[in-house]
Coordinates of C-alpha atoms in Angstrom, one line a residue:
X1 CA -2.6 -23.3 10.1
X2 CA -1.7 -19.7 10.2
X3 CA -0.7 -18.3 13.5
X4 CA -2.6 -15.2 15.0
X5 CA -1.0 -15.3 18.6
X6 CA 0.1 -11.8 18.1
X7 CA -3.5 -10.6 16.4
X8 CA -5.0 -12.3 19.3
X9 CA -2.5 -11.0 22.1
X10 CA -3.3 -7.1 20.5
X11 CA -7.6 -7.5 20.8
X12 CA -7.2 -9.2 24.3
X13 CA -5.2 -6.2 26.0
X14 CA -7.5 -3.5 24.2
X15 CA -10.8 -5.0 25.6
X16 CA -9.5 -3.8 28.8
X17 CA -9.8 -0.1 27.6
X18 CA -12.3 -0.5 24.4
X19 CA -15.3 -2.5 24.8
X20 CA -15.4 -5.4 22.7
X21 CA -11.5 -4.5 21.7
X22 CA -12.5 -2.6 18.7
X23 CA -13.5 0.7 17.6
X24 CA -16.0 -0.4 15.1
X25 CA -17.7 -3.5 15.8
X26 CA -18.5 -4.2 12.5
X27 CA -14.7 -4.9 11.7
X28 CA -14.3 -7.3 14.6
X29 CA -14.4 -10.9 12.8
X30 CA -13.6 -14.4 13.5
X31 CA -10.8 -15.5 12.5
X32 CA -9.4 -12.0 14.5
X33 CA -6.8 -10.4 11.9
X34 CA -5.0 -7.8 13.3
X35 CA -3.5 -5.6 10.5
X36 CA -0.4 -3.7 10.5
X37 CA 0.1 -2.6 6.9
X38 CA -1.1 -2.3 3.5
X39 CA 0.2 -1.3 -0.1
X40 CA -1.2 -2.1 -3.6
X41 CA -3.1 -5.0 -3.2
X42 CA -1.2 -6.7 -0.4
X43 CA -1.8 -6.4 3.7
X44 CA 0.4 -7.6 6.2
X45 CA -1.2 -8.6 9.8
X46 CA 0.8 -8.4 12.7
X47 CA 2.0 -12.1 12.9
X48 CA 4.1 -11.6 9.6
X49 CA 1.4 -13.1 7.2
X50 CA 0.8 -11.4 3.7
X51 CA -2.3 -11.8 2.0
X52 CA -4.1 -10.8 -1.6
X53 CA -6.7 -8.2 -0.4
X54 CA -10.6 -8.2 -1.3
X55 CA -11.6 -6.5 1.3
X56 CA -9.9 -3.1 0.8
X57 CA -11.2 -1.5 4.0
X58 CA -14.9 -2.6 3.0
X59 CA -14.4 -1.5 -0.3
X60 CA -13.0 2.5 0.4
X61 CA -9.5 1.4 -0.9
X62 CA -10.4 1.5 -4.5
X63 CA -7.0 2.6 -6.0
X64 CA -5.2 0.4 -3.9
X65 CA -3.5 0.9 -0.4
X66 CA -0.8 3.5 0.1
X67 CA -1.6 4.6 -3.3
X68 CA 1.7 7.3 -4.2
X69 CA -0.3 10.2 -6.0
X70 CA -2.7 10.5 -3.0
X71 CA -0.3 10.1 -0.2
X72 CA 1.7 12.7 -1.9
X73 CA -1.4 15.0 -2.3
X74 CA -1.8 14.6 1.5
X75 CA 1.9 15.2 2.2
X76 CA 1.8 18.2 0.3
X77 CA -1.1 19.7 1.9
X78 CA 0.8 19.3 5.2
X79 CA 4.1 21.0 3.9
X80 CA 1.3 23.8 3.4
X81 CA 0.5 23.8 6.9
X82 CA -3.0 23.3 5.9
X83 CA -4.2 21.3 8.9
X84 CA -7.2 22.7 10.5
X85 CA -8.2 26.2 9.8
X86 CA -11.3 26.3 11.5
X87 CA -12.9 29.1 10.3
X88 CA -14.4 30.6 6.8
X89 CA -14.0 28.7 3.3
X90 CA -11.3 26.8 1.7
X91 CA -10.1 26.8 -1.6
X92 CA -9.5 22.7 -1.1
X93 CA -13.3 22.6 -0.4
X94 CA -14.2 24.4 -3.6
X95 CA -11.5 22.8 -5.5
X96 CA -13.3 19.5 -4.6
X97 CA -16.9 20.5 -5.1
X98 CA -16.6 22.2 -8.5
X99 CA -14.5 18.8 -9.3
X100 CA -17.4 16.1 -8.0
X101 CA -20.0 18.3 -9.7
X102 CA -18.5 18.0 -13.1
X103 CA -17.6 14.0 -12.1
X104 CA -21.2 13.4 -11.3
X105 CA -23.5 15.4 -13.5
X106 CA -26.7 14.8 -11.6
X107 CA -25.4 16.5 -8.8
X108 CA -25.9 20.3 -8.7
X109 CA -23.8 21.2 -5.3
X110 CA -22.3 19.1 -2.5
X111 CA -22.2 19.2 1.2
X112 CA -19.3 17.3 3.0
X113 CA -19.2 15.0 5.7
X114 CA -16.5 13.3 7.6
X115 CA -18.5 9.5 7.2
X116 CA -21.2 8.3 4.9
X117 CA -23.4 7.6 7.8
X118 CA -23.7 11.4 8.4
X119 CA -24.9 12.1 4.8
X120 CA -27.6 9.4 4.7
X121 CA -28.9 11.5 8.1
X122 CA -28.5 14.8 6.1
X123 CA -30.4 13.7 3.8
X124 CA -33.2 12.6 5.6
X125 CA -33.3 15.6 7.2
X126 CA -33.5 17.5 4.1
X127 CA -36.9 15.4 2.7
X128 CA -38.7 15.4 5.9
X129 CA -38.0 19.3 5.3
X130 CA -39.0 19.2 2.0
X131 CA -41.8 17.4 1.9
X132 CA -43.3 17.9 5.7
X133 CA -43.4 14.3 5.8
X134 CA -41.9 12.3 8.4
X135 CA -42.0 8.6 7.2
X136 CA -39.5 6.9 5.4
X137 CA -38.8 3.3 3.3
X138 CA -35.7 1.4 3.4
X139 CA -34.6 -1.8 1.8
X140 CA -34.1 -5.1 3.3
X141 CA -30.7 -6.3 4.4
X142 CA -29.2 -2.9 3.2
X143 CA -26.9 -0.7 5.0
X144 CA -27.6 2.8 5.1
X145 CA -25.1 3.8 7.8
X146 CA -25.7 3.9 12.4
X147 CA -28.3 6.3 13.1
X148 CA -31.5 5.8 14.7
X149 CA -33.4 6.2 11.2
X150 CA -31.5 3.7 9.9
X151 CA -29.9 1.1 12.1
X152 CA -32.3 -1.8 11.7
X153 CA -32.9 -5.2 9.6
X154 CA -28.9 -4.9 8.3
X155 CA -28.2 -9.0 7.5
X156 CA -31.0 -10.3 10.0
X157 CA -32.0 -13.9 10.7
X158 CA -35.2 -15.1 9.2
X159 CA -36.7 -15.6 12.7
X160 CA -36.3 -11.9 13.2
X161 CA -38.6 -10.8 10.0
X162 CA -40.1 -13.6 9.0
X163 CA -40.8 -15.0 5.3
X164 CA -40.9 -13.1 2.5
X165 CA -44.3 -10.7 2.1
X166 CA -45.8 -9.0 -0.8
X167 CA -47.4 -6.5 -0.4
X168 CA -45.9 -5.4 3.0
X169 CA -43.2 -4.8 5.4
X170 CA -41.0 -5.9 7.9
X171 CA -40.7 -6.2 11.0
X172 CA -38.1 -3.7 12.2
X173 CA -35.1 -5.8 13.6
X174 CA -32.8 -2.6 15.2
X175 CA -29.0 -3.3 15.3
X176 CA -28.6 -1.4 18.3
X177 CA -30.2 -0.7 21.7
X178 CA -31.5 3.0 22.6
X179 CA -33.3 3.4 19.6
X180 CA -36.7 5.4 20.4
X181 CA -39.9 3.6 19.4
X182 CA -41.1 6.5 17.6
X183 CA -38.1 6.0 15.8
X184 CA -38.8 3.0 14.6
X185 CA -42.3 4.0 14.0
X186 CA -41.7 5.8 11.2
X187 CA -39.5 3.3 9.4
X188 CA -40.6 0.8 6.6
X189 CA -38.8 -2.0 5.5
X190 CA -39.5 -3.6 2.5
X191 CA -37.5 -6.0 -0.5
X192 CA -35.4 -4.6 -3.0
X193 CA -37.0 -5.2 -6.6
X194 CA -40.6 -5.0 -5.1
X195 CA -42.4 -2.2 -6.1
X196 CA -45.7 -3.2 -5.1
X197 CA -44.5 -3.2 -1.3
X198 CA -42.9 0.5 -1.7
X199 CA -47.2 1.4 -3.0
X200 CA -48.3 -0.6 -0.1
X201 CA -46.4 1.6 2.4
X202 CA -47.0 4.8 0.1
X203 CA -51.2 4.0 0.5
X204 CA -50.8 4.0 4.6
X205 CA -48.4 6.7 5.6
X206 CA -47.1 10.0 4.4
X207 CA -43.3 9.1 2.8
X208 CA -40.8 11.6 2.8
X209 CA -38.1 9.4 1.2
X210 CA -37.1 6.0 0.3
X211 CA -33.3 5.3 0.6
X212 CA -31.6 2.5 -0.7
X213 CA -28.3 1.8 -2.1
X214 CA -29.0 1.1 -6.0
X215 CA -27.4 -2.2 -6.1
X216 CA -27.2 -3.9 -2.4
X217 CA -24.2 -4.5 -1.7
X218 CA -24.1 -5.1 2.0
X219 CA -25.3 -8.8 1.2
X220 CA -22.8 -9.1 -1.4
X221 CA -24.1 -8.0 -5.3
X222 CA -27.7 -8.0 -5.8
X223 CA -28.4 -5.3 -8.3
X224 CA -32.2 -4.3 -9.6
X225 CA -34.5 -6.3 -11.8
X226 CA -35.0 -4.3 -15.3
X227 CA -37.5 -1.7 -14.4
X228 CA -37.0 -1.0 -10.4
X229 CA -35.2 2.0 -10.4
X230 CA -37.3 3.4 -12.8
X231 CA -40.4 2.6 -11.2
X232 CA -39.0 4.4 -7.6
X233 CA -38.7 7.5 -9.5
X234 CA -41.8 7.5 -11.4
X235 CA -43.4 6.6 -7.9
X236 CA -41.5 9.6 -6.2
X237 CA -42.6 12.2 -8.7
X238 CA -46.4 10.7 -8.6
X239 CA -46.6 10.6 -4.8
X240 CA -44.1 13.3 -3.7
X241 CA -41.0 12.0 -2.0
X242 CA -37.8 12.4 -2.6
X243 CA -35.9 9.2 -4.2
X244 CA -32.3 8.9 -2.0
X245 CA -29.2 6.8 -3.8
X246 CA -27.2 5.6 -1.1
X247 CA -23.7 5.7 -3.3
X248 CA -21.8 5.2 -0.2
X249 CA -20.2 1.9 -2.1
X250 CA -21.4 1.9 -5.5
X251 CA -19.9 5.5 -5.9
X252 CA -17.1 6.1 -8.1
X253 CA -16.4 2.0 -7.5
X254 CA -18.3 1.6 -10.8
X255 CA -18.2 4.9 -13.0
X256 CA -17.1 8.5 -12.2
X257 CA -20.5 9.3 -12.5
X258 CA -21.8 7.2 -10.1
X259 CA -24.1 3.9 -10.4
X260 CA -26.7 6.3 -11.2
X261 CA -24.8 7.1 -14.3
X262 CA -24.9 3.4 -14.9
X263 CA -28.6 3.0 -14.4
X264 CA -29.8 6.0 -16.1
X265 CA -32.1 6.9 -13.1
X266 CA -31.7 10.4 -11.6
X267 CA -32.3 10.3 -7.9
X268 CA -33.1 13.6 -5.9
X269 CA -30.0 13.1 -3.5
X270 CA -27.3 11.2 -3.0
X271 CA -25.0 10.0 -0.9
X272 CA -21.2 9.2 -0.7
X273 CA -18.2 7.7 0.7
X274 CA -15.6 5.5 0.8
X275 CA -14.1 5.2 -2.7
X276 CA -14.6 9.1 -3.3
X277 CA -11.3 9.3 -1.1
X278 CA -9.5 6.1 -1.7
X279 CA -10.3 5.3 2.3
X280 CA -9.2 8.7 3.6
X281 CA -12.5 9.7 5.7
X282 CA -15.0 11.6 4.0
X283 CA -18.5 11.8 2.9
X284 CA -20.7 13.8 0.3
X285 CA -24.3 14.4 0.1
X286 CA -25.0 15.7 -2.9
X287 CA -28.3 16.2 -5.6
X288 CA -30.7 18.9 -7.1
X289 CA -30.0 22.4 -6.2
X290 CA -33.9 23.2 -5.1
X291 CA -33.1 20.3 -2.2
X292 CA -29.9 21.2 -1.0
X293 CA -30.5 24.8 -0.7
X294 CA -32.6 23.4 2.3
X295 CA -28.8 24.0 3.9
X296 CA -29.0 27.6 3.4
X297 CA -32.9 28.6 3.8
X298 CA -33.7 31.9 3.9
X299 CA -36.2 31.1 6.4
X300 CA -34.3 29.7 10.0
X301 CA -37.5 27.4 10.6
X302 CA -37.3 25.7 7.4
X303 CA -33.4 25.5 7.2
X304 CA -31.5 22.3 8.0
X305 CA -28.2 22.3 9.9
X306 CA -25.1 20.9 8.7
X307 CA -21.7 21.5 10.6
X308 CA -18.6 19.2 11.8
X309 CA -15.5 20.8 12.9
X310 CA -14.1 18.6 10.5
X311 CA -16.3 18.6 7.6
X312 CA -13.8 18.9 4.6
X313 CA -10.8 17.8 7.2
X314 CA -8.1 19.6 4.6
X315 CA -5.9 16.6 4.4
X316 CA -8.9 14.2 3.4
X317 CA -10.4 16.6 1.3
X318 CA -6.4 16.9 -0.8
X319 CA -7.1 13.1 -0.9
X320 CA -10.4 13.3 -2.6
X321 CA -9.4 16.1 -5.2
X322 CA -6.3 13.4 -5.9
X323 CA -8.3 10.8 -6.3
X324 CA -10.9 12.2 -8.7
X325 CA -8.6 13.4 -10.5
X326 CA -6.9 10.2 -11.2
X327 CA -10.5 7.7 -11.8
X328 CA -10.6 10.3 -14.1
X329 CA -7.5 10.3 -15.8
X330 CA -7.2 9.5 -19.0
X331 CA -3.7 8.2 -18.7
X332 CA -4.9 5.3 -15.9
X333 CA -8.4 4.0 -17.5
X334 CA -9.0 2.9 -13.7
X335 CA -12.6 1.6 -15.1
X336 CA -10.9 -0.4 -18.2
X337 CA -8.3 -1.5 -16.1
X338 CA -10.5 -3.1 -13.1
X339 CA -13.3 -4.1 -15.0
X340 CA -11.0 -6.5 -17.2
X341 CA -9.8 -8.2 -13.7
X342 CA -13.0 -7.7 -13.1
X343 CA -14.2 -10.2 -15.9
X344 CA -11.1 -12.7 -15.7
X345 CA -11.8 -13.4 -12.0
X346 CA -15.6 -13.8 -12.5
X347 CA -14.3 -16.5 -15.4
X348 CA -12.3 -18.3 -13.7
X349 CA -14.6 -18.5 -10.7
X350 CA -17.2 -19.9 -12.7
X351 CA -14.6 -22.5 -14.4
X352 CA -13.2 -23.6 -11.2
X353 CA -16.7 -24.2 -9.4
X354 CA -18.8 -25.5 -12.8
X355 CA -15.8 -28.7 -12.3
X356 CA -17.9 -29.4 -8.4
X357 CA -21.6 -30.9 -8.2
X358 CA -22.4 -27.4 -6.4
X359 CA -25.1 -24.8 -6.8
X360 CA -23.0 -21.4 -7.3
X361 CA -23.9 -18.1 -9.1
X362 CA -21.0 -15.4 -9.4
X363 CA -22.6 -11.9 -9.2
X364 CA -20.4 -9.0 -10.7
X365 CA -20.7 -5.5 -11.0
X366 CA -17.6 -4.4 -12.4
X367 CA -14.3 -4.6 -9.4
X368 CA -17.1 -5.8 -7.4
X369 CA -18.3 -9.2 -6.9
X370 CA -19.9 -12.0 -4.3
X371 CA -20.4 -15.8 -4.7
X372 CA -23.5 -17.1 -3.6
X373 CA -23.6 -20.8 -3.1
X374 CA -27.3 -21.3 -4.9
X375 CA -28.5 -21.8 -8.3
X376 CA -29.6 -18.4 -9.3
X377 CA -28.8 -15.3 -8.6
X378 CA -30.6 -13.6 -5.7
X379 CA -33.4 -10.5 -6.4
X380 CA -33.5 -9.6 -2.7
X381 CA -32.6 -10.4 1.0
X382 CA -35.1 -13.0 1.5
X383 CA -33.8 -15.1 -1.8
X384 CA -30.5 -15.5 0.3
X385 CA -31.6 -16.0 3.1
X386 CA -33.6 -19.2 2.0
X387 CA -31.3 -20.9 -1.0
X388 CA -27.7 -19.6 -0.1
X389 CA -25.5 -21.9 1.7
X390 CA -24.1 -19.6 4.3
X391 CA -22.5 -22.9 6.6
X392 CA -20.2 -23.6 3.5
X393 CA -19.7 -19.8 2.7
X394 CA -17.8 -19.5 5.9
X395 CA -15.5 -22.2 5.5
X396 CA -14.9 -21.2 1.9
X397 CA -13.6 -17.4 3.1
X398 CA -11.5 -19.4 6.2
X399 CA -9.6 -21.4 4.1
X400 CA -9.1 -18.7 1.6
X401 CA -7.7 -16.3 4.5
X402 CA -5.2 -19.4 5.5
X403 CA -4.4 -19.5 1.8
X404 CA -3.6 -15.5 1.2
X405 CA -6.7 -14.5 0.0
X406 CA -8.6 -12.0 2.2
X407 CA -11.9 -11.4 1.7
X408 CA -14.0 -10.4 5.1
X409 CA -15.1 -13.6 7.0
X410 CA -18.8 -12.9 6.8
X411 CA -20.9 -14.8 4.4
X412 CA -22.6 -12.7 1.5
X413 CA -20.0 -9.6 1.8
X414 CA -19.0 -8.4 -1.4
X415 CA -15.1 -8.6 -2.7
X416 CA -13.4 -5.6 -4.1
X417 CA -10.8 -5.3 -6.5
X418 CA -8.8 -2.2 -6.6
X419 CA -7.0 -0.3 -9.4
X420 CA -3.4 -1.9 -7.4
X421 CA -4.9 -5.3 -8.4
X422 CA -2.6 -6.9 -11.0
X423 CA -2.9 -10.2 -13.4
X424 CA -0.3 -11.9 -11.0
X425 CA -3.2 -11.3 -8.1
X426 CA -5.7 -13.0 -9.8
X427 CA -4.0 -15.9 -11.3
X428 CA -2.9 -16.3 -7.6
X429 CA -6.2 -15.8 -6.3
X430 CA -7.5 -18.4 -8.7
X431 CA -5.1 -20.9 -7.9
X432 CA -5.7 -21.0 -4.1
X433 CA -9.6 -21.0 -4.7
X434 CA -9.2 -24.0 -6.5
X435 CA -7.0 -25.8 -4.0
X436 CA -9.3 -24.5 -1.6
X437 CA -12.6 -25.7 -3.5
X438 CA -10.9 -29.2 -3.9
X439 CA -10.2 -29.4 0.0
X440 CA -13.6 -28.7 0.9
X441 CA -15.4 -30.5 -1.3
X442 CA -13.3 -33.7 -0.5
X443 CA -14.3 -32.9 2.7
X444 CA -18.0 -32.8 2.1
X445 CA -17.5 -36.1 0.3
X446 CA -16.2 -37.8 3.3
X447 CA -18.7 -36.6 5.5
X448 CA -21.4 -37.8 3.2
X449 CA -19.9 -41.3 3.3
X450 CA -19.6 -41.2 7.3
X451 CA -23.2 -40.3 7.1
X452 CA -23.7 -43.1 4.6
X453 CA -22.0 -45.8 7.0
X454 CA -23.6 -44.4 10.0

């Protein structure tokens, strides 16, 4: 049994000053891990223990942890004294803009943000403007960041929104307290890959946007039926909204281009985060010029605000440009290199767990993956919830924490690997899930005979 007493001695003493002992509540997990340091692929917690990471800072940490040619970009931009200038342009801001615009072709200019949650609200903003609409459609069990427009149904219980529905919606299931009714009013939650709920909201209320993340991949990898994506955009053009891609994790974690580059669909906006700066903070909203001129409308009444003392922070925005730079580096093939691991974990995954008499599917979308212990692969949040195993999910990601492997202790959430990943990591990672595999399921054996006798 690995020993947290330090881990748990830090979180005691800083719930006396920070409720709940952590700044983000969404990090705070059981087993409690406190983390001290990272490099490459390996983190260290505070009690000495060193573990293979999938987590990678919920996937930001795409080149790895500590990576050398962005901590140098940073400590450069120091040595520059370019801290906080707080006035006028930047060239760093340019520098990165022109750069993400020639990465992600669909985008004709950028705005940037300090988190990914404040682009999804930017963009919002800029459809309700756009379209004079107020309404808006979001998916399921996805995660589209904290605000009020947002904040609901993120990995609820099926006695919080009930069985699955087609045509329809959701009951809205907040995630937080203080949200305004009329808030919630004009929010519609349907099912990923269900078009005909998306026209059933569309025929009763006046939609400014539907934002969703193209693959969901909050509740591990569930990625769109043939045909979705498309039909959202042929939808959007026929009914006037603007179609939102919520690339806050899919971004630059599967192509330079984004997963839209992937799918072939062109949103209207989208949004980004975490990999963009190899887990430095920073966000992008970004699309088609006629939208994001909305930022700079000649008429005051029609223009929407965007400002953040530290919007383009100089030393996360050197981080960005550095990172860019090397996804798109010829000399790194980041997406050859992470997409073979990519293919040799997802193999030996399926070997180790085809040996068990267990319903598994692993679901893989390049560096990113998720096991889900059922026998198909899930279209939506309400497959999951009804055929995955989630009792047996947890005490697969405990024992693989006590056996080095670090993957967030939360059934359905996804696995990263990152560019520091190595042949060595897997193999090891392999190894320990089948010791772990053949511990559990000797366990469930033994409890069946119990049962058996009893």
């Amino acid at each position: 049994m690995i020993k947290r007493d330090r881990s748990n001695k830090i979180l005691k003493e800083n719930e006396q000053w920070i409720p709940g002992g952590v700044v983000s509540l969404n990090r705070k997990s059981d087993p409690n891990i406190c983390f001290t340091r990272g490099h490459g692929s390996h983190v260290w917690d505070v009690d000495g223990n060193e573990y293979i990471d999938y987590q990678a800072g919920f996937a930001a940490s795409f080149l790895g942890h500590n990576d050398a040619d962005i901590n140098a970009a940073v400590a450069q931009t120091i040595a520059d004294q370019q801290i906080l200038m707080g006035a006028g342009p930047t060239d760093l801001e340019g520098d990165f803009a022109k750069l993400f615009c020639d990465s992600v072709p669909n985008v004709d200019s950028i705005q940037i943000t300090t988190t990914g949650s404040e682009a999804t609200y930017h963009a919002i903003r800029i459809a309700r403007a756009a379209t004079k609409k107020d309404h808006i459609i979001v998916m399921q069990g996805g995660y589209n960041g904290w605000h009020s427009d947002v904040a609901c149904n993120v990995i609820s219980a099926l006695d919080d929104i009930g069985p699955r529905v087609s045509p329809g919606e959701y009951p809205i299931d907040s995630i937080s307290a203080g949200i305004p009714q009329r808030s919630k009013d004009l929010v519609h939650v349907v099912n990923f890959n269900d078009l005909d709920s998306v026209e059933y909201i569309l025929k009763r209320h006046k939609v400014a946007c539907i934002l969703l993340e193209p693959i969901l991949q909050n509740i591990g990898i569930v990625k769109p039926q043939p045909g979705y994506l498309e039909g959202l955009r042929s939808l959007a053009d026929q009914h006037g909204f603007l179609l939102i891609f919520d690339e806050v994790k899919t971004g630059f974690r599967h192509s330079l281009g984004g997963y839209q580059s992937i799918c072939g669909v062109v949103p209207d906006l989208s949004t980004f985060g975490k990999a963009v700066a190899n887990g430095y903070p920073l966000g992008v909203i970004g699309g088609k010029k006629e939208y994001m001129d909305y930022f700079v409308h000649p008429d005051k009444r029609e223009r929407v605000l965007i400002a953040g003392t530290f919007n383009a922070f100089p030393l996360t925005t050197a981080a960005a440009i550095a990172t860019l730079k090397k996804l798109g580096s010829e000399e790194h093939k980041v997406y050859d290199h992470v997409e073979r691991l990519g293919a040799k974990l997802e193999a030996g995954l399926n070997e180790i767990f085809s040996t068990y008499a267990i319903d598994f599917k692993v679901a893989r979308q390049g560096s990113a993956l998720c096991t889900y212990f059922m026998d198909h692969l899930p279209v939506d949040y309400h497959d999951i919830l009804t055929h995955h195993d989630f009792n047996f999910d947890k005490k697969y990601r405990i024992k693989l924490i006590e056996a080095g492997i670090f993957n967030f202790p939360l059934p359905i959430k996804q696995g990263s690997i990152s560019f520091a990943h190595t042949d060595a990591d897997i193999d090891a990672t392999l190894e320990a899930t089948a010791m772990v595999m053949d511990k559990l399921m000797s366990d469930v054996k033994k409890s069946r005979v119990i049962k058996e006798e009893v």
